mmCIF file of C-alpha atoms and ligand atoms in Angstrom:
data_model
loop_
_atom_site.group_PDB
_atom_site.id
_atom_site.type_symbol
_atom_site.label_atom_id
_atom_site.label_comp_id
_atom_site.label_asym_id
_atom_site.label_seq_id
_atom_site.Cartn_x
_atom_site.Cartn_y
_atom_site.Cartn_z
ATOM 1 C CA MET A 1 0.040 -0.112 -0.046
ATOM 2 C CA PRO A 2 1.570 3.315 -0.936
ATOM 3 C CA LEU A 3 1.660 6.166 1.618
ATOM 4 C CA HIS A 4 -0.286 8.705 -0.755
ATOM 5 C CA ILE A 5 -3.989 8.372 -1.760
ATOM 6 C CA GLN A 6 -5.598 8.529 -5.165
ATOM 7 C CA THR A 7 -6.594 12.096 -5.303
ATOM 8 C CA PRO A 8 -9.872 13.595 -6.924
ATOM 9 C CA TYR A 9 -9.517 14.727 -10.632
ATOM 10 C CA VAL A 10 -12.487 17.034 -11.265
ATOM 11 C CA ARG A 11 -13.713 19.619 -13.615
ATOM 12 C CA SER A 12 -13.812 23.225 -12.328
ATOM 13 C CA HIS A 13 -16.819 24.651 -13.637
ATOM 14 C CA VAL A 14 -16.174 28.263 -12.496
ATOM 15 C CA ALA A 15 -12.542 28.116 -14.160
ATOM 16 C CA SER A 16 -13.966 26.586 -17.343
ATOM 17 C CA ARG A 17 -16.643 29.286 -17.837
ATOM 18 C CA ARG A 18 -13.957 31.961 -16.993
ATOM 19 C CA LEU A 19 -11.385 30.500 -19.458
ATOM 20 C CA GLY A 20 -14.020 29.261 -22.185
ATOM 21 C CA LYS A 21 -12.057 25.857 -21.930
ATOM 22 C CA ASP A 22 -12.365 22.795 -20.118
ATOM 23 C CA VAL A 23 -10.400 23.140 -16.846
ATOM 24 C CA LEU A 24 -9.481 19.961 -14.893
ATOM 25 C CA LEU A 25 -8.055 20.022 -11.449
ATOM 26 C CA LYS A 26 -5.772 17.326 -9.970
ATOM 27 C CA LEU A 27 -6.357 17.748 -6.276
ATOM 28 C CA GLU A 28 -3.012 16.945 -4.806
ATOM 29 C CA ALA A 29 -3.996 19.422 -1.901
ATOM 30 C CA MET A 30 -6.141 16.426 -0.691
ATOM 31 C CA GLN A 31 -3.103 14.195 0.179
ATOM 32 C CA PRO A 32 -2.778 13.424 3.860
ATOM 33 C CA SER A 33 0.180 15.626 4.218
ATOM 34 C CA GLY A 34 -1.476 18.449 2.314
ATOM 35 C CA SER A 35 0.674 18.258 -0.899
ATOM 36 C CA PHE A 36 1.881 16.058 -3.811
ATOM 37 C CA LYS A 37 4.912 15.481 -2.038
ATOM 38 C CA LEU A 38 3.888 12.407 -0.119
ATOM 39 C CA ARG A 39 3.722 10.580 -3.603
ATOM 40 C CA GLY A 40 7.502 10.921 -4.076
ATOM 41 C CA VAL A 41 8.560 11.139 -0.622
ATOM 42 C CA GLY A 42 6.290 8.364 0.550
ATOM 43 C CA ALA A 43 7.938 6.102 -2.220
ATOM 44 C CA VAL A 44 11.452 7.033 -1.103
ATOM 45 C CA CYS A 45 10.800 6.256 2.493
ATOM 46 C CA ASP A 46 9.171 3.002 1.731
ATOM 47 C CA ALA A 47 12.164 1.930 -0.358
ATOM 48 C CA ARG A 48 14.681 3.140 2.302
ATOM 49 C CA ARG A 49 12.764 1.361 5.266
ATOM 50 C CA ALA A 50 12.776 -1.963 3.025
ATOM 51 C CA ALA A 51 16.626 -1.544 2.494
ATOM 52 C CA GLY A 52 17.268 -1.417 6.188
ATOM 53 C CA SER A 53 17.236 2.591 7.033
ATOM 54 C CA ARG A 54 16.439 3.007 10.766
ATOM 55 C CA ARG A 55 15.840 6.879 10.607
ATOM 56 C CA PHE A 56 14.812 9.348 8.026
ATOM 57 C CA VAL A 57 16.350 12.795 7.867
ATOM 58 C CA SER A 58 15.210 15.838 5.902
ATOM 59 C CA SER A 59 16.370 19.592 5.944
ATOM 60 C CA SER A 60 13.006 20.949 4.634
ATOM 61 C CA GLY A 61 10.945 23.083 6.813
ATOM 62 C CA GLY A 62 8.236 23.101 4.282
ATOM 63 C CA ASN A 63 6.126 20.302 2.776
ATOM 64 C CA ALA A 64 8.980 18.120 1.952
ATOM 65 C CA GLY A 65 9.850 18.000 5.639
ATOM 66 C CA ILE A 66 6.260 17.517 6.839
ATOM 67 C CA ALA A 67 5.804 14.734 4.139
ATOM 68 C CA VAL A 68 8.957 12.840 5.344
ATOM 69 C CA ALA A 69 7.652 13.170 9.057
ATOM 70 C CA TYR A 70 4.164 11.793 8.011
ATOM 71 C CA ALA A 71 5.661 8.872 6.319
ATOM 72 C CA GLY A 72 7.951 7.905 9.334
ATOM 73 C CA ARG A 73 5.083 8.069 11.541
ATOM 74 C CA GLU A 74 2.863 6.010 9.250
ATOM 75 C CA LEU A 75 6.073 3.438 8.636
ATOM 76 C CA GLY A 76 7.159 3.450 12.464
ATOM 77 C CA VAL A 77 10.557 4.888 11.592
ATOM 78 C CA PRO A 78 12.024 7.852 13.557
ATOM 79 C CA VAL A 79 12.211 11.016 11.732
ATOM 80 C CA LEU A 80 14.770 14.005 12.320
ATOM 81 C CA VAL A 81 13.992 17.204 10.418
ATOM 82 C CA VAL A 82 16.826 20.106 10.502
ATOM 83 C CA VAL A 83 15.417 23.533 9.784
ATOM 84 C CA PRO A 84 16.983 27.008 9.756
ATOM 85 C CA GLU A 85 15.771 29.758 12.384
ATOM 86 C CA SER A 86 13.922 31.340 9.567
ATOM 87 C CA THR A 87 11.282 28.358 9.502
ATOM 88 C CA SER A 88 7.819 29.560 10.643
ATOM 89 C CA ALA A 89 6.508 28.631 13.838
ATOM 90 C CA ARG A 90 3.441 26.987 12.012
ATOM 91 C CA ALA A 91 5.626 24.697 9.762
ATOM 92 C CA ARG A 92 7.817 23.799 13.201
ATOM 93 C CA ASP A 93 4.565 22.878 14.961
ATOM 94 C CA LEU A 94 3.116 20.954 11.907
ATOM 95 C CA ILE A 95 6.494 18.810 11.789
ATOM 96 C CA ARG A 96 6.312 18.210 15.587
ATOM 97 C CA LEU A 97 2.626 17.335 15.360
ATOM 98 C CA GLU A 98 3.627 14.571 13.033
ATOM 99 C CA GLY A 99 5.823 13.095 15.801
ATOM 100 C CA ALA A 100 9.094 14.077 14.159
ATOM 101 C CA GLU A 101 12.163 15.264 16.087
ATOM 102 C CA LEU A 102 12.909 18.930 15.001
ATOM 103 C CA LEU A 103 16.254 20.652 15.243
ATOM 104 C CA VAL A 104 16.550 24.282 14.410
ATOM 105 C CA HIS A 105 19.874 24.927 12.979
ATOM 106 C CA GLY A 106 21.532 27.856 11.241
ATOM 107 C CA ALA A 107 20.348 31.296 9.655
ATOM 108 C CA SER A 108 19.856 29.707 6.167
ATOM 109 C CA TRP A 109 18.676 26.527 4.499
ATOM 110 C CA ALA A 110 22.251 25.747 3.419
ATOM 111 C CA GLU A 111 23.481 25.697 7.115
ATOM 112 C CA ALA A 112 20.662 23.641 8.332
ATOM 113 C CA ASN A 113 21.285 21.050 5.282
ATOM 114 C CA MET A 114 24.900 20.981 6.111
ATOM 115 C CA PHE A 115 24.231 20.132 9.668
ATOM 116 C CA ALA A 116 21.836 17.283 8.581
ATOM 117 C CA GLN A 117 24.478 15.917 6.371
ATOM 118 C CA SER A 118 27.005 15.796 9.276
ATOM 119 C CA VAL A 119 24.716 13.980 11.541
ATOM 120 C CA LEU A 120 23.815 11.215 8.991
ATOM 121 C CA SER A 121 24.795 7.840 10.288
ATOM 122 C CA PRO A 122 25.054 4.643 7.972
ATOM 123 C CA HIS A 123 21.418 3.507 9.225
ATOM 124 C CA ASP A 124 19.890 6.941 8.285
ATOM 125 C CA ALA A 125 18.455 7.623 4.913
ATOM 126 C CA PHE A 126 18.413 11.306 3.870
ATOM 127 C CA VAL A 127 15.486 12.337 1.816
ATOM 128 C CA HIS A 128 15.987 14.886 -0.849
ATOM 129 C CA PRO A 129 13.052 17.211 -1.537
ATOM 130 C CA PHE A 130 13.243 17.379 -5.505
ATOM 131 C CA ASP A 131 16.390 15.694 -6.954
ATOM 132 C CA GLU A 132 15.972 11.995 -6.756
ATOM 133 C CA PRO A 133 14.887 9.293 -9.385
ATOM 134 C CA GLU A 134 12.722 7.557 -6.758
ATOM 135 C CA LEU A 135 10.914 10.557 -5.733
ATOM 136 C CA TRP A 136 10.132 11.286 -9.470
ATOM 137 C CA GLN A 137 8.635 8.062 -9.928
ATOM 138 C CA GLY A 138 6.585 8.512 -6.851
ATOM 139 C CA HIS A 139 5.297 12.006 -8.218
ATOM 140 C CA SER A 140 4.561 10.171 -11.770
ATOM 141 C CA THR A 141 1.762 8.087 -10.453
ATOM 142 C CA MET A 142 -0.574 11.371 -10.437
ATOM 143 C CA ILE A 143 -0.553 11.196 -14.162
ATOM 144 C CA ASP A 144 -1.422 7.207 -14.137
ATOM 145 C CA GLU A 145 -4.558 8.517 -12.346
ATOM 146 C CA MET A 146 -5.254 11.143 -14.759
ATOM 147 C CA ALA A 147 -4.767 8.896 -17.735
ATOM 148 C CA ALA A 148 -7.033 6.159 -16.062
ATOM 149 C CA ALA A 149 -9.802 8.832 -15.172
ATOM 150 C CA GLY A 150 -10.362 10.352 -18.639
ATOM 151 C CA PRO A 151 -9.553 12.289 -21.619
ATOM 152 C CA LYS A 152 -6.078 13.445 -22.665
ATOM 153 C CA PRO A 153 -5.547 17.141 -21.903
ATOM 154 C CA ASP A 154 -4.195 19.589 -24.282
ATOM 155 C CA ALA A 155 -1.817 20.903 -21.465
ATOM 156 C CA VAL A 156 -0.760 20.566 -18.083
ATOM 157 C CA VAL A 157 -0.026 23.251 -15.672
ATOM 158 C CA LEU A 158 1.854 22.927 -12.878
ATOM 159 C CA ALA A 159 4.419 25.141 -10.485
ATOM 160 C CA VAL A 160 8.169 24.535 -10.389
ATOM 161 C CA GLY A 161 10.366 24.918 -7.329
ATOM 162 C CA GLY A 162 13.563 22.597 -7.623
ATOM 163 C CA GLY A 163 11.789 20.598 -10.257
ATOM 164 C CA GLY A 164 10.809 17.435 -8.820
ATOM 165 C CA LEU A 165 7.335 17.851 -9.434
ATOM 166 C CA LEU A 166 8.077 18.614 -13.059
ATOM 167 C CA CYS A 167 10.523 15.533 -13.389
ATOM 168 C CA GLY A 168 7.868 13.127 -12.120
ATOM 169 C CA VAL A 169 4.847 14.644 -14.124
ATOM 170 C CA LEU A 170 6.997 14.394 -17.436
ATOM 171 C CA GLU A 171 8.000 10.571 -16.624
ATOM 172 C CA GLY A 172 4.264 10.153 -16.014
ATOM 173 C CA LEU A 173 3.334 11.680 -19.187
ATOM 174 C CA ALA A 174 5.879 9.790 -21.193
ATOM 175 C CA ARG A 175 4.897 6.369 -19.614
ATOM 176 C CA ASN A 176 1.195 7.005 -20.625
ATOM 177 C CA GLY A 177 1.960 7.771 -23.975
ATOM 178 C CA TRP A 178 1.430 11.548 -23.658
ATOM 179 C CA CYS A 179 4.574 12.745 -24.893
ATOM 180 C CA ASP A 180 2.998 15.323 -27.069
ATOM 181 C CA VAL A 181 1.166 17.020 -24.240
ATOM 182 C CA PRO A 182 3.002 20.202 -23.485
ATOM 183 C CA VAL A 183 3.620 21.433 -19.835
ATOM 184 C CA VAL A 184 3.284 25.120 -18.486
ATOM 185 C CA ALA A 185 5.851 25.412 -15.751
ATOM 186 C CA ALA A 186 4.966 28.239 -13.642
ATOM 187 C CA GLU A 187 7.008 30.247 -10.989
ATOM 188 C CA THR A 188 6.950 33.562 -9.324
ATOM 189 C CA GLN A 189 9.144 36.299 -9.658
ATOM 190 C CA GLY A 190 12.116 36.035 -7.351
ATOM 191 C CA ALA A 191 11.713 32.199 -7.143
ATOM 192 C CA ASP A 192 12.198 31.874 -11.108
ATOM 193 C CA CYS A 193 15.332 29.607 -11.342
ATOM 194 C CA TYR A 194 13.750 27.263 -13.907
ATOM 195 C CA ALA A 195 12.615 29.898 -16.127
ATOM 196 C CA ARG A 196 16.234 31.573 -15.895
ATOM 197 C CA SER A 197 17.803 28.035 -16.530
ATOM 198 C CA ILE A 198 15.879 27.290 -19.417
ATOM 199 C CA ALA A 199 16.668 30.799 -21.034
ATOM 200 C CA GLN A 200 20.491 30.138 -20.388
ATOM 201 C CA GLY A 201 20.273 26.365 -21.566
ATOM 202 C CA ARG A 202 21.836 25.257 -18.365
ATOM 203 C CA PRO A 203 20.826 24.972 -14.575
ATOM 204 C CA VAL A 204 21.645 28.611 -12.981
ATOM 205 C CA GLU A 205 21.442 29.619 -9.336
ATOM 206 C CA LEU A 206 19.508 32.607 -8.181
ATOM 207 C CA PRO A 207 21.446 34.959 -5.839
ATOM 208 C CA ALA A 208 18.503 34.838 -3.520
ATOM 209 C CA ILE A 209 14.855 33.889 -3.071
ATOM 210 C CA THR A 210 12.843 37.137 -2.770
ATOM 211 C CA SER A 211 9.296 35.652 -3.527
ATOM 212 C CA VAL A 212 6.596 34.940 -0.980
ATOM 213 C CA ALA A 213 6.117 31.429 -2.385
ATOM 214 C CA THR A 214 8.634 29.718 -0.124
ATOM 215 C CA SER A 215 7.779 26.306 -1.490
ATOM 216 C CA LEU A 216 9.057 27.233 -4.805
ATOM 217 C CA GLY A 217 12.245 28.685 -3.155
ATOM 218 C CA ALA A 218 14.944 26.555 -4.809
ATOM 219 C CA LYS A 219 17.735 28.683 -5.673
ATOM 220 C CA ARG A 220 18.762 26.106 -8.459
ATOM 221 C CA PRO A 221 16.593 23.391 -10.327
ATOM 222 C CA CYS A 222 17.848 19.919 -10.520
ATOM 223 C CA ASP A 223 19.737 18.962 -13.672
ATOM 224 C CA ALA A 224 17.030 16.522 -14.683
ATOM 225 C CA ALA A 225 14.289 19.403 -14.885
ATOM 226 C CA VAL A 226 16.398 21.400 -17.231
ATOM 227 C CA GLU A 227 17.421 18.412 -19.358
ATOM 228 C CA TRP A 228 13.891 17.218 -19.823
ATOM 229 C CA ALA A 229 12.881 20.602 -21.510
ATOM 230 C CA THR A 230 15.112 19.507 -24.380
ATOM 231 C CA ARG A 231 12.847 16.331 -24.924
ATOM 232 C CA HIS A 232 9.538 17.705 -24.100
ATOM 233 C CA ALA A 233 7.602 20.982 -24.814
ATOM 234 C CA VAL A 234 7.748 22.971 -21.770
ATOM 235 C CA GLU A 235 6.461 26.580 -21.570
ATOM 236 C CA ASN A 236 7.799 28.741 -18.816
ATOM 237 C CA ILE A 237 5.543 31.271 -17.210
ATOM 238 C CA VAL A 238 6.628 33.784 -14.344
ATOM 239 C CA VAL A 239 3.834 35.492 -12.451
ATOM 240 C CA SER A 240 4.135 38.083 -9.736
ATOM 241 C CA ASP A 241 3.866 37.359 -5.978
ATOM 242 C CA ALA A 242 0.565 39.575 -6.057
ATOM 243 C CA ALA A 243 -0.857 37.335 -8.801
ATOM 244 C CA ALA A 244 -0.078 34.086 -6.989
ATOM 245 C CA VAL A 245 -1.671 35.156 -3.790
ATOM 246 C CA ALA A 246 -4.571 36.549 -5.446
ATOM 247 C CA ALA A 247 -5.069 33.255 -7.301
ATOM 248 C CA SER A 248 -4.834 31.218 -3.980
ATOM 249 C CA LEU A 249 -7.483 33.650 -2.463
ATOM 250 C CA ARG A 250 -9.869 33.235 -5.521
ATOM 251 C CA PHE A 251 -9.139 29.325 -5.281
ATOM 252 C CA LEU A 252 -10.268 29.418 -1.756
ATOM 253 C CA ASP A 253 -13.430 31.294 -2.465
ATOM 254 C CA GLU A 254 -14.340 29.337 -5.545
ATOM 255 C CA HIS A 255 -13.337 25.778 -4.493
ATOM 256 C CA ARG A 256 -13.104 25.947 -0.556
ATOM 257 C CA ILE A 257 -9.630 24.695 -0.654
ATOM 258 C CA LEU A 258 -6.583 26.414 1.046
ATOM 259 C CA VAL A 259 -3.486 26.392 -1.045
ATOM 260 C CA GLU A 260 0.118 27.930 -0.742
ATOM 261 C CA PRO A 261 0.947 30.801 -3.190
ATOM 262 C CA ALA A 262 3.372 28.457 -4.542
ATOM 263 C CA CYS A 263 0.510 26.613 -5.778
ATOM 264 C CA GLY A 264 -1.352 29.934 -6.526
ATOM 265 C CA ALA A 265 1.464 30.407 -9.222
ATOM 266 C CA ALA A 266 0.128 27.505 -11.243
ATOM 267 C CA LEU A 267 -3.359 28.643 -10.840
ATOM 268 C CA ALA A 268 -2.200 32.375 -11.787
ATOM 269 C CA ALA A 269 -0.728 30.929 -14.989
ATOM 270 C CA LEU A 270 -4.114 30.298 -16.302
ATOM 271 C CA ASP A 271 -4.726 33.736 -16.652
ATOM 272 C CA ALA A 272 -1.272 34.745 -18.102
ATOM 273 C CA ALA A 273 -0.313 35.070 -21.766
ATOM 274 C CA SER A 274 0.693 31.906 -22.964
ATOM 275 C CA SER A 275 0.621 30.292 -26.500
ATOM 276 C CA VAL A 276 0.208 26.810 -25.321
ATOM 277 C CA LEU A 277 -2.842 27.773 -23.210
ATOM 278 C CA ALA A 278 -4.355 29.538 -25.975
ATOM 279 C CA ALA A 279 -4.176 26.546 -28.201
ATOM 280 C CA ALA A 280 -5.659 24.322 -25.670
ATOM 281 C CA SER A 281 -9.375 23.627 -25.225
ATOM 282 C CA ARG A 282 -8.722 21.069 -22.278
ATOM 283 C CA ILE A 283 -6.229 22.209 -19.557
ATOM 284 C CA ALA A 284 -5.110 20.092 -16.341
ATOM 285 C CA VAL A 285 -3.947 21.724 -13.502
ATOM 286 C CA ILE A 286 -1.923 20.209 -10.542
ATOM 287 C CA VAL A 287 -3.078 21.680 -7.691
ATOM 288 C CA CYS A 288 -0.135 20.858 -5.698
ATOM 289 C CA GLY A 289 -1.349 22.126 -2.346
ATOM 290 C CA GLY A 290 0.829 23.116 0.519
ATOM 291 C CA VAL A 291 0.091 23.326 4.372
ATOM 292 C CA THR A 292 2.332 26.245 5.453
ATOM 293 C CA ALA A 293 -0.260 29.160 4.516
ATOM 294 C CA THR A 294 -3.304 30.139 6.454
ATOM 295 C CA VAL A 295 -6.060 32.419 5.234
ATOM 296 C CA GLU A 296 -4.881 35.077 7.532
ATOM 297 C CA HIS A 297 -1.541 34.986 6.037
ATOM 298 C CA LEU A 298 -2.786 35.143 2.588
ATOM 299 C CA GLN A 299 -4.896 38.036 3.389
ATOM 300 C CA ALA A 300 -1.996 39.746 5.177
ATOM 301 C CA LEU A 301 0.057 39.006 2.048
ATOM 302 C CA SER A 302 -2.672 40.344 -0.455
ATOM 303 C CA SER A 303 -2.785 43.725 1.426
ATOM 304 C CA ARG A 304 0.880 44.080 1.548
ATOM 305 C CA GLU A 305 1.034 43.446 -2.290
ATOM 306 C CA ARG A 306 -1.493 45.969 -2.990
HETATM 307 C C1 PLP B 1 7.664 21.457 -3.200
HETATM 308 C C2 PLP B 1 6.125 22.220 -3.754
HETATM 309 C C3 PLP B 1 6.388 22.763 -5.045
HETATM 310 C C4 PLP B 1 7.640 22.625 -5.827
HETATM 311 O O1 PLP B 1 7.934 21.492 -6.181
HETATM 312 P P1 PLP B 1 9.470 21.181 -6.599
HETATM 313 O O2 PLP B 1 9.544 19.537 -6.907
HETATM 314 O O3 PLP B 1 10.359 21.517 -5.907
HETATM 315 O O4 PLP B 1 9.519 21.575 -8.026
HETATM 316 C C5 PLP B 1 5.176 23.440 -5.421
HETATM 317 N N1 PLP B 1 4.166 23.389 -4.595
HETATM 318 C C6 PLP B 1 4.161 23.108 -3.402
HETATM 319 C C7 PLP B 1 3.079 23.313 -2.520
HETATM 320 C C8 PLP B 1 5.155 22.421 -2.987
HETATM 321 O O5 PLP B 1 5.199 21.690 -1.805
#
């Protein structure tokens, strides 16, 4: 039994009406850990436990760390999550709530990650948040569910941080014979390392993350995500923080589901200028979810952006 669930795949009447197209939502926000991360992280943790790992270690203070904590609790394996001081009280609480040991170390993620690597023992499994083939395989199962459920979309829209979700979705599209379905990869300004990498033709590193969409805050995408764009049609869209936050709030009003601005970036991309979306009549959106935002937080961001 996998740790993730099969999520609903539903047509959004309100978004379909607005765009004059069929808009289908893959509701990964419904995963028990609150984001798609559980698909890949669950697959990795399952495999590591079977191979004898006695502890899972993560350095993510976001949805990846929360998914590792969830997986460890479900599998009965202890979990250590090392996060930097910048990690919000809410994220810390969510990790502890899953029963994981939480260590706060360093001012930046790089310091927390270095510390996590330094405490690894031979029986520990470090679970990377986006750069790991078994993780991509886990993420790819969402496309199997979409292919089993219904008609082939003309485009798939998703958010990109480090590119793990993108790699998984592209692997799933290929496996299901949907190699000709273009992907729209959305990011926010200030977390747009993937669009910049594609423009340069190689992975490039942002000097800093300045976007409020913290779950997209990888400074550099994984090599595999950049390579994929040479074999599959991928269109890059960069939206503003304000557009991403507004899209999250609108999604809450229209679908009664709370998602982070990271996911709002993909939702906002539906309204952006896009040759892929203009040509599509059936659009599938990966509603990747995320648990680190609250309604109050989104509203505060929204008034700040105005
Ligand atoms: C991790 C995450 C992303 C980005 O996924 P990558 O695999 O890093 O590209 C987007 N949205 C949410 C909610 C996430 O947790």
